[in-house]
PDB file of C-alpha atoms in Angstrom:
ATOM      1  CA  MET I1104      31.117  77.670 -21.456  1.00 50.00           C
ATOM      2  CA  ASN I1105      27.917  75.680 -21.355  1.00 49.00           C
ATOM      3  CA  SER I1106      25.347  77.404 -19.089  1.00 47.00           C
ATOM      4  CA  THR I1107      22.611  74.829 -19.514  1.00 47.00           C
ATOM      5  CA  VAL I1108      21.210  73.501 -16.237  1.00 44.00           C
ATOM      6  CA  ARG I1109      20.180  69.870 -16.393  1.00 48.00           C
ATOM      7  CA  LEU I1110      17.423  68.684 -14.080  1.00 45.00           C
ATOM      8  CA  PRO I1111      17.769  65.138 -12.787  1.00 50.00           C
ATOM      9  CA  GLY I1112      15.283  62.663 -14.125  1.00 53.00           C
ATOM     10  CA  ARG I1113      12.453  63.143 -16.591  1.00 53.00           C
ATOM     11  CA  ILE I1114       9.559  65.515 -15.943  1.00 49.00           C
ATOM     12  CA  GLY I1115       6.371  63.852 -17.126  1.00 55.00           C
ATOM     13  CA  PRO I1116       3.151  65.471 -18.280  1.00 53.00           C
ATOM     14  CA  ASN I1117       1.388  64.688 -14.958  1.00 56.00           C
ATOM     15  CA  THR I1118       4.034  66.626 -13.028  1.00 55.00           C
ATOM     16  CA  LEU I1119       3.573  69.616 -15.321  1.00 48.00           C
ATOM     17  CA  LEU I1120      -0.210  69.471 -14.914  1.00 50.00           C
ATOM     18  CA  ILE I1121       0.046  69.349 -11.124  1.00 53.00           C
ATOM     19  CA  THR I1122       2.539  72.221 -11.099  1.00 53.00           C
ATOM     20  CA  ALA I1123       0.362  74.308 -13.392  1.00 49.00           C
ATOM     21  CA  ALA I1124      -2.748  73.557 -11.366  1.00 54.00           C
ATOM     22  CA  ALA I1125      -1.065  74.495  -8.092  1.00 55.00           C
ATOM     23  CA  ILE I1126      -0.844  78.150  -9.089  1.00 49.00           C
ATOM     24  CA  PRO I1127      -4.589  78.843  -9.423  1.00 58.00           C
ATOM     25  CA  LEU I1128      -5.379  76.459  -6.550  1.00 54.00           C
ATOM     26  CA  THR I1129      -3.199  78.538  -4.245  1.00 54.00           C
ATOM     27  CA  GLY I1130      -5.219  81.587  -5.209  1.00 55.00           C
ATOM     28  CA  TRP I1131      -8.471  79.732  -4.609  1.00 49.00           C
ATOM     29  CA  ALA I1132      -7.248  78.582  -1.199  1.00 51.00           C
ATOM     30  CA  VAL I1133      -6.608  82.169  -0.152  1.00 50.00           C
ATOM     31  CA  HIS I1134      -9.973  83.209  -1.546  1.00 45.00           C
ATOM     32  CA  ALA I1135     -11.737  80.341   0.239  1.00 46.00           C
ATOM     33  CA  ALA I1136     -10.086  81.225   3.555  1.00 48.00           C
ATOM     34  CA  THR I1137     -11.156  84.855   3.189  1.00 48.00           C
ATOM     35  CA  LEU I1138     -14.694  83.807   2.283  1.00 42.00           C
ATOM     36  CA  HIS I1139     -14.831  81.479   5.281  1.00 43.00           C
ATOM     37  CA  LYS I1140     -13.809  84.329   7.598  1.00 48.00           C
ATOM     38  CA  ARG I1141     -16.458  86.600   6.106  1.00 49.00           C
ATOM     39  CA  LEU I1142     -19.143  83.937   6.457  1.00 47.00           C
ATOM     40  CA  ALA I1143     -18.096  83.300  10.058  1.00 52.00           C
ATOM     41  CA  ALA I1144     -18.312  87.023  10.743  1.00 53.00           C
ATOM     42  CA  THR I1145     -21.898  87.105   9.471  1.00 73.00           C
ATOM     43  CA  ARG I1146     -22.808  84.374  11.964  1.00 88.00           C
ATOM     44  CA  ARG I1147     -21.372  86.228  14.965  1.00 94.00           C
ATOM     45  CA  ASP I1148     -22.383  89.422  16.682  1.00 96.00           C
ATOM     46  CA  PRO I1149     -19.290  91.684  16.473  1.00 96.00           C
ATOM     47  CA  LEU I1150     -19.769  93.188  19.937  1.00 97.00           C
ATOM     48  CA  THR I1151     -20.345  90.073  22.052  1.00 97.00           C
ATOM     49  CA  GLY I1152     -18.968  87.323  19.827  1.00 96.00           C
ATOM     50  CA  LEU I1153     -22.222  85.399  20.295  1.00 98.00           C
ATOM     51  CA  LEU I1154     -24.210  83.811  17.494  1.00 98.00           C
ATOM     52  CA  ARG I1155     -26.600  86.048  15.626  1.00 97.00           C
ATOM     53  CA  ARG I1156     -30.271  85.102  15.705  1.00 95.00           C
ATOM     54  CA  ASP I1157     -30.341  82.919  12.554  1.00 96.00           C
ATOM     55  CA  ALA I1158     -27.153  81.034  13.382  1.00 97.00           C
ATOM     56  CA  TYR I1159     -28.268  80.564  16.981  1.00 98.00           C
ATOM     57  CA  THR I1160     -31.652  79.203  15.868  1.00 97.00           C
ATOM     58  CA  ILE I1161     -30.077  76.622  13.562  1.00 97.00           C
ATOM     59  CA  ARG I1162     -27.698  75.374  16.248  1.00 98.00           C
ATOM     60  CA  ALA I1163     -30.366  75.428  18.965  1.00 98.00           C
ATOM     61  CA  ARG I1164     -32.759  73.297  16.912  1.00 97.00           C
ATOM     62  CA  ARG I1165     -30.015  70.779  16.195  1.00 96.00           C
ATOM     63  CA  LEU I1166     -29.280  70.458  19.894  1.00 97.00           C
ATOM     64  CA  LEU I1167     -32.956  69.992  20.714  1.00 96.00           C
ATOM     65  CA  ALA I1168     -33.317  67.291  18.070  1.00 94.00           C
ATOM     66  CA  ARG I1169     -30.207  65.479  19.287  1.00 92.00           C
ATOM     67  CA  HIS I1170     -30.412  65.678  23.091  1.00 87.00           C
ATOM     68  CA  GLY I1171     -34.080  66.213  23.840  1.00 76.00           C
ATOM     69  CA  ASP I1172     -35.044  66.120  27.491  1.00 82.00           C
ATOM     70  CA  ASP I1173     -31.574  66.742  28.913  1.00 92.00           C
ATOM     71  CA  LEU I1174     -31.611  70.328  27.643  1.00 95.00           C
ATOM     72  CA  ALA I1175     -32.787  73.716  28.832  1.00 97.00           C
ATOM     73  CA  VAL I1176     -33.708  76.821  26.870  1.00 98.00           C
ATOM     74  CA  VAL I1177     -32.684  79.938  28.774  1.00 98.00           C
ATOM     75  CA  MET I1178     -33.709  83.529  28.067  1.00 97.00           C
ATOM     76  CA  VAL I1179     -31.751  86.428  29.558  1.00 97.00           C
ATOM     77  CA  ASP I1180     -32.691  90.103  29.719  1.00 96.00           C
ATOM     78  CA  ALA I1181     -30.346  92.757  31.131  1.00 96.00           C
ATOM     79  CA  ASP I1182     -32.019  94.802  33.865  1.00 95.00           C
ATOM     80  CA  HIS I1183     -31.948  98.624  33.837  1.00 92.00           C
ATOM     81  CA  PHE I1184     -29.745  98.627  30.759  1.00 94.00           C
ATOM     82  CA  LYS I1185     -31.112 101.927  29.450  1.00 94.00           C
ATOM     83  CA  GLN I1186     -30.045 103.602  32.678  1.00 94.00           C
ATOM     84  CA  ILE I1187     -26.468 102.446  32.109  1.00 95.00           C
ATOM     85  CA  ASN I1188     -26.449 103.904  28.603  1.00 93.00           C
ATOM     86  CA  ASP I1189     -28.044 107.161  29.751  1.00 94.00           C
ATOM     87  CA  SER I1190     -25.865 107.720  32.812  1.00 94.00           C
ATOM     88  CA  LEU I1191     -22.499 106.292  31.744  1.00 95.00           C
ATOM     89  CA  GLY I1192     -22.641 106.412  27.946  1.00 95.00           C
ATOM     90  CA  HIS I1193     -22.938 103.869  25.173  1.00 94.00           C
ATOM     91  CA  ALA I1194     -19.313 102.735  25.528  1.00 95.00           C
ATOM     92  CA  ALA I1195     -20.133 101.557  29.037  1.00 96.00           C
ATOM     93  CA  GLY I1196     -23.290  99.895  27.746  1.00 96.00           C
ATOM     94  CA  ASP I1197     -21.257  98.083  25.088  1.00 97.00           C
ATOM     95  CA  ALA I1198     -18.789  96.925  27.744  1.00 97.00           C
ATOM     96  CA  VAL I1199     -21.649  95.485  29.792  1.00 97.00           C
ATOM     97  CA  LEU I1200     -23.085  93.629  26.794  1.00 97.00           C
ATOM     98  CA  ALA I1201     -19.649  92.242  25.912  1.00 97.00           C
ATOM     99  CA  ALA I1202     -19.173  91.101  29.520  1.00 98.00           C
ATOM    100  CA  PHE I1203     -22.571  89.389  29.471  1.00 98.00           C
ATOM    101  CA  GLY I1204     -21.580  87.609  26.250  1.00 98.00           C
ATOM    102  CA  THR I1205     -18.374  86.320  27.854  1.00 98.00           C
ATOM    103  CA  ARG I1206     -20.181  85.204  31.006  1.00 98.00           C
ATOM    104  CA  LEU I1207     -22.908  83.392  29.107  1.00 98.00           C
ATOM    105  CA  THR I1208     -20.337  81.593  26.947  1.00 98.00           C
ATOM    106  CA  THR I1209     -18.291  80.591  29.994  1.00 98.00           C
ATOM    107  CA  TRP I1210     -21.368  79.379  31.853  1.00 98.00           C
ATOM    108  CA  ALA I1211     -22.907  77.429  28.957  1.00 98.00           C
ATOM    109  CA  GLY I1212     -19.750  75.767  27.630  1.00 97.00           C
ATOM    110  CA  PRO I1213     -18.485  75.163  24.088  1.00 96.00           C
ATOM    111  CA  ARG I1214     -21.229  72.761  22.971  1.00 96.00           C
ATOM    112  CA  ALA I1215     -24.112  75.117  23.724  1.00 98.00           C
ATOM    113  CA  ALA I1216     -25.943  77.509  21.415  1.00 98.00           C
ATOM    114  CA  VAL I1217     -25.491  81.012  22.811  1.00 98.00           C
ATOM    115  CA  GLY I1218     -27.051  83.883  20.897  1.00 98.00           C
ATOM    116  CA  ARG I1219     -27.702  87.587  21.101  1.00 97.00           C
ATOM    117  CA  LEU I1220     -31.254  88.066  19.900  1.00 95.00           C
ATOM    118  CA  GLY I1221     -30.907  91.828  19.779  1.00 91.00           C
ATOM    119  CA  GLY I1222     -30.326  94.753  22.110  1.00 93.00           C
ATOM    120  CA  ASP I1223     -29.845  93.419  25.642  1.00 95.00           C
ATOM    121  CA  GLU I1224     -31.628  90.096  25.041  1.00 96.00           C
ATOM    122  CA  PHE I1225     -29.829  86.775  24.943  1.00 98.00           C
ATOM    123  CA  ALA I1226     -30.754  83.110  24.573  1.00 98.00           C
ATOM    124  CA  VAL I1227     -28.974  79.877  25.425  1.00 98.00           C
ATOM    125  CA  VAL I1228     -29.713  76.233  24.665  1.00 98.00           C
ATOM    126  CA  LEU I1229     -27.483  73.848  26.569  1.00 98.00           C
ATOM    127  CA  GLU I1230     -27.321  70.337  27.975  1.00 96.00           C
ATOM    128  CA  LEU I1231     -28.687  70.541  31.509  1.00 95.00           C
ATOM    129  CA  THR I1232     -30.025  67.522  33.348  1.00 93.00           C
ATOM    130  CA  PRO I1233     -33.067  67.942  35.650  1.00 94.00           C
ATOM    131  CA  GLY I1234     -31.034  67.332  38.793  1.00 94.00           C
ATOM    132  CA  ARG I1235     -28.669  70.235  38.097  1.00 95.00           C
ATOM    133  CA  ARG I1236     -31.091  72.838  36.733  1.00 95.00           C
ATOM    134  CA  GLU I1237     -31.758  74.859  39.849  1.00 95.00           C
ATOM    135  CA  GLN I1238     -28.112  74.966  40.926  1.00 96.00           C
ATOM    136  CA  ARG I1239     -26.801  75.920  37.490  1.00 97.00           C
ATOM    137  CA  LEU I1240     -29.466  78.557  36.849  1.00 97.00           C
ATOM    138  CA  GLN I1241     -28.767  80.239  40.160  1.00 96.00           C
ATOM    139  CA  GLN I1242     -25.063  80.138  39.310  1.00 97.00           C
ATOM    140  CA  LEU I1243     -25.876  82.023  36.103  1.00 98.00           C
ATOM    141  CA  VAL I1244     -27.863  84.643  38.019  1.00 97.00           C
ATOM    142  CA  ARG I1245     -24.882  85.222  40.334  1.00 97.00           C
ATOM    143  CA  MET I1246     -22.527  85.594  37.376  1.00 98.00           C
ATOM    144  CA  LEU I1247     -24.801  88.120  35.691  1.00 98.00           C
ATOM    145  CA  HIS I1248     -25.090  90.149  38.907  1.00 97.00           C
ATOM    146  CA  THR I1249     -21.311  90.550  39.282  1.00 97.00           C
ATOM    147  CA  PRO I1250     -20.235  94.184  38.648  1.00 97.00           C
ATOM    148  CA  VAL I1251     -18.495  94.925  35.339  1.00 97.00           C
ATOM    149  CA  THR I1252     -15.168  96.770  35.369  1.00 96.00           C
ATOM    150  CA  LEU I1253     -14.747  99.311  32.560  1.00 95.00           C
ATOM    151  CA  ASP I1254     -11.505 100.208  30.787  1.00 93.00           C
ATOM    152  CA  ASP I1255     -11.140 103.304  32.983  1.00 93.00           C
ATOM    153  CA  GLU I1256     -11.392 101.101  36.115  1.00 93.00           C
ATOM    154  CA  ARG I1257     -14.902 102.276  37.017  1.00 94.00           C
ATOM    155  CA  THR I1258     -17.267  99.511  38.046  1.00 96.00           C
ATOM    156  CA  VAL I1259     -20.857  99.178  36.926  1.00 96.00           C
ATOM    157  CA  ASP I1260     -23.471  97.389  38.988  1.00 96.00           C
ATOM    158  CA  VAL I1261     -25.370  95.045  36.660  1.00 97.00           C
ATOM    159  CA  ALA I1262     -28.251  92.624  36.902  1.00 96.00           C
ATOM    160  CA  ALA I1263     -30.265  90.383  34.622  1.00 97.00           C
ATOM    161  CA  SER I1264     -33.532  88.492  34.653  1.00 96.00           C
ATOM    162  CA  VAL I1265     -33.433  84.813  33.692  1.00 97.00           C
ATOM    163  CA  GLY I1266     -36.196  82.481  32.549  1.00 97.00           C
ATOM    164  CA  ALA I1267     -35.793  78.855  31.497  1.00 97.00           C
ATOM    165  CA  ALA I1268     -37.875  76.144  29.872  1.00 97.00           C
ATOM    166  CA  ALA I1269     -37.239  72.409  29.738  1.00 96.00           C
ATOM    167  CA  PRO I1270     -38.614  69.919  27.179  1.00 96.00           C
ATOM    168  CA  ASP I1271     -39.368  67.269  29.817  1.00 94.00           C
ATOM    169  CA  VAL I1272     -41.445  69.743  31.862  1.00 95.00           C
ATOM    170  CA  LEU I1273     -43.415  71.191  28.959  1.00 95.00           C
ATOM    171  CA  GLY I1274     -43.613  68.097  26.744  1.00 95.00           C
ATOM    172  CA  THR I1275     -42.214  69.745  23.618  1.00 95.00           C
ATOM    173  CA  ARG I1276     -38.938  70.157  21.775  1.00 95.00           C
ATOM    174  CA  ASP I1277     -40.185  73.040  19.670  1.00 95.00           C
ATOM    175  CA  LEU I1278     -37.718  75.915  20.048  1.00 96.00           C
ATOM    176  CA  THR I1279     -40.323  78.644  19.506  1.00 94.00           C
ATOM    177  CA  LEU I1280     -42.643  77.241  22.181  1.00 94.00           C
ATOM    178  CA  LEU I1281     -39.800  76.744  24.647  1.00 95.00           C
ATOM    179  CA  GLN I1282     -38.483  80.263  24.108  1.00 95.00           C
ATOM    180  CA  ARG I1283     -41.959  81.704  24.537  1.00 94.00           C
ATOM    181  CA  ALA I1284     -42.381  79.850  27.831  1.00 95.00           C
ATOM    182  CA  ALA I1285     -38.904  80.859  29.028  1.00 96.00           C
ATOM    183  CA  ASP I1286     -39.647  84.465  28.080  1.00 94.00           C
ATOM    184  CA  ALA I1287     -42.895  84.404  30.084  1.00 94.00           C
ATOM    185  CA  ALA I1288     -41.058  82.870  33.056  1.00 95.00           C
ATOM    186  CA  LEU I1289     -38.391  85.571  32.790  1.00 95.00           C
ATOM    187  CA  TYR I1290     -40.985  88.317  33.066  1.00 93.00           C
ATOM    188  CA  ASP I1291     -42.768  86.624  35.934  1.00 92.00           C
ATOM    189  CA  GLY I1292     -39.478  86.804  37.847  1.00 91.00           C
ATOM    190  CA  LYS I1293     -38.322  90.194  36.487  1.00 91.00           C
ATOM    191  CA  HIS I1294     -35.989  92.017  38.916  1.00 85.00           C
ATOM    192  CA  SER I1295     -36.430  89.253  41.507  1.00 89.00           C
ATOM    193  CA  GLY I1296     -32.804  88.119  41.433  1.00 89.00           C
ATOM    194  CA  ARG I1297     -33.762  84.518  40.737  1.00 92.00           C
ATOM    195  CA  ALA I1298     -34.145  82.284  37.708  1.00 96.00           C
ATOM    196  CA  VAL I1299     -37.653  81.016  36.980  1.00 96.00           C
ATOM    197  CA  LEU I1300     -38.333  77.651  35.336  1.00 96.00           C
ATOM    198  CA  ALA I1301     -41.406  77.769  33.097  1.00 96.00           C
ATOM    199  CA  THR I1302     -44.518  75.754  33.882  1.00 94.00           C
ATOM    200  CA  ALA I1303     -47.344  74.646  31.583  1.00 89.00           C
ATOM    201  CA  GLU I1304     -49.248  77.798  32.570  1.00 84.00           C
ATOM    202  CA  GLN I1305     -46.463  80.021  31.276  1.00 83.00           C
ATOM    203  CA  ALA I1306     -46.204  77.953  28.109  1.00 78.00           C
ATOM    204  CA  ALA I1307     -49.829  78.863  27.349  1.00 78.00           C
ATOM    205  CA  VAL I1308     -49.170  82.620  27.415  1.00 75.00           C
ATOM    206  CA  PRO I1309     -50.169  84.152  24.023  1.00 67.00           C
ATOM    207  CA  SER I1310     -47.257  85.149  21.819  1.00 59.00           C
ATOM    208  CA  ILE I1311     -46.348  87.382  18.900  1.00 51.00           C
ATOM    209  CA  ASN I1312     -43.556  86.065  16.676  1.00 51.00           C
ATOM    210  CA  GLY I1313     -42.639  83.578  19.376  1.00 52.00           C
ATOM    211  CA  ARG I1314     -42.302  86.128  22.186  1.00 54.00           C
ATOM    212  CA  ARG I1315     -44.621  86.829  25.089  1.00 55.00           C
ATOM    213  CA  ALA I1316     -47.602  88.991  24.116  1.00 54.00           C
ATOM    214  CA  GLY I1317     -47.560  92.246  26.068  1.00 52.00           C
ATOM    215  CA  ARG I1318     -43.763  92.372  26.044  1.00 53.00           C
ATOM    216  CA  PRO I1319     -42.590  95.938  25.310  1.00 49.00           C
ATOM    217  CA  GLY I1320     -42.632  96.404  21.541  1.00 41.00           C
ATOM    218  CA  THR I1321     -44.699  93.368  20.598  1.00 40.00           C
ATOM    219  CA  ALA I1322     -47.717  95.510  19.771  1.00 37.00           C
ATOM    220  CA  VAL I1323     -45.757  97.731  17.353  1.00 34.00           C
ATOM    221  CA  TRP I1324     -46.456  96.571  13.819  1.00 31.00           C
ATOM    222  CA  GLY I1325     -46.748  93.000  15.093  1.00 33.00           C
ATOM    223  CA  ARG I1326     -43.023  92.699  15.750  1.00 33.00           C
ATOM    224  CA  ALA I1327     -41.515  91.081  18.791  1.00 33.00           C
ATOM    225  CA  ALA I1328     -39.333  93.277  20.979  1.00 30.00           C
TER     226      ALA I1328
END
C-alpha cells in the first residue's frame, strides 16, 4: 500500500521562504507585544494610571505646540492628604489618589495630558477655550471635593487645591513657565475651595526646578517638592 501523500500543485522556493520566515516572525511578534506592554507600563503610574512625569511632559509640550492659546495648564494638590494616611492608613490614601486619577482623566478627556508628578501632586494640559475656563475649573473643584468611598464602604472627605495658567493670559507657551504660574496660583488659593487662574504677577514668582520657590521641599538640596 502506497502511503505517500501528494500535495496539490507545486511548492515554489518563495513559499518555502515565507513559511520558514513565519516561524521566527511569530516569536518576534510575541516579543514585540510584550516589549510594548512593558514600555507602556513605564509611561504610566501603576496606582493612578496617569502618565508619569516624563511621559506627561512630552505629551503636554506637544499639545502646547499644536493648540496654543486654546489650552490651559492645571496644577492640582490634594489637601490634608497626610491626615488621611495617618488616620485611615496608606490603603485609604492609595484609594484617594486612584480616585483623583480617575476624576482628572474623566474631567480632562482622552486628548489631554494628565500626569502624576509625584506624591499627591497632579498636572493636566487640556484644550480649554477662554469662555469655558471658569465653569470647567469650578467643575473640577467640585469633582475633587466629592467624598471617596473605600472598599469597606467607609467614605473619606477629600479636597484639593487647583491652580491654572493659560498661554493667552501669560503670553507664553513654555510648559515650565506655565506650570510655575499655575503652581503659584494654586498656593494663593490653597484651601479656598476655588480654582485660581494665574496672572502675570504669579508668573513672576521665583522658582526652583520649575516650581514655586518657598514650596515645601524646594529648599532641600535645590529639589522641587
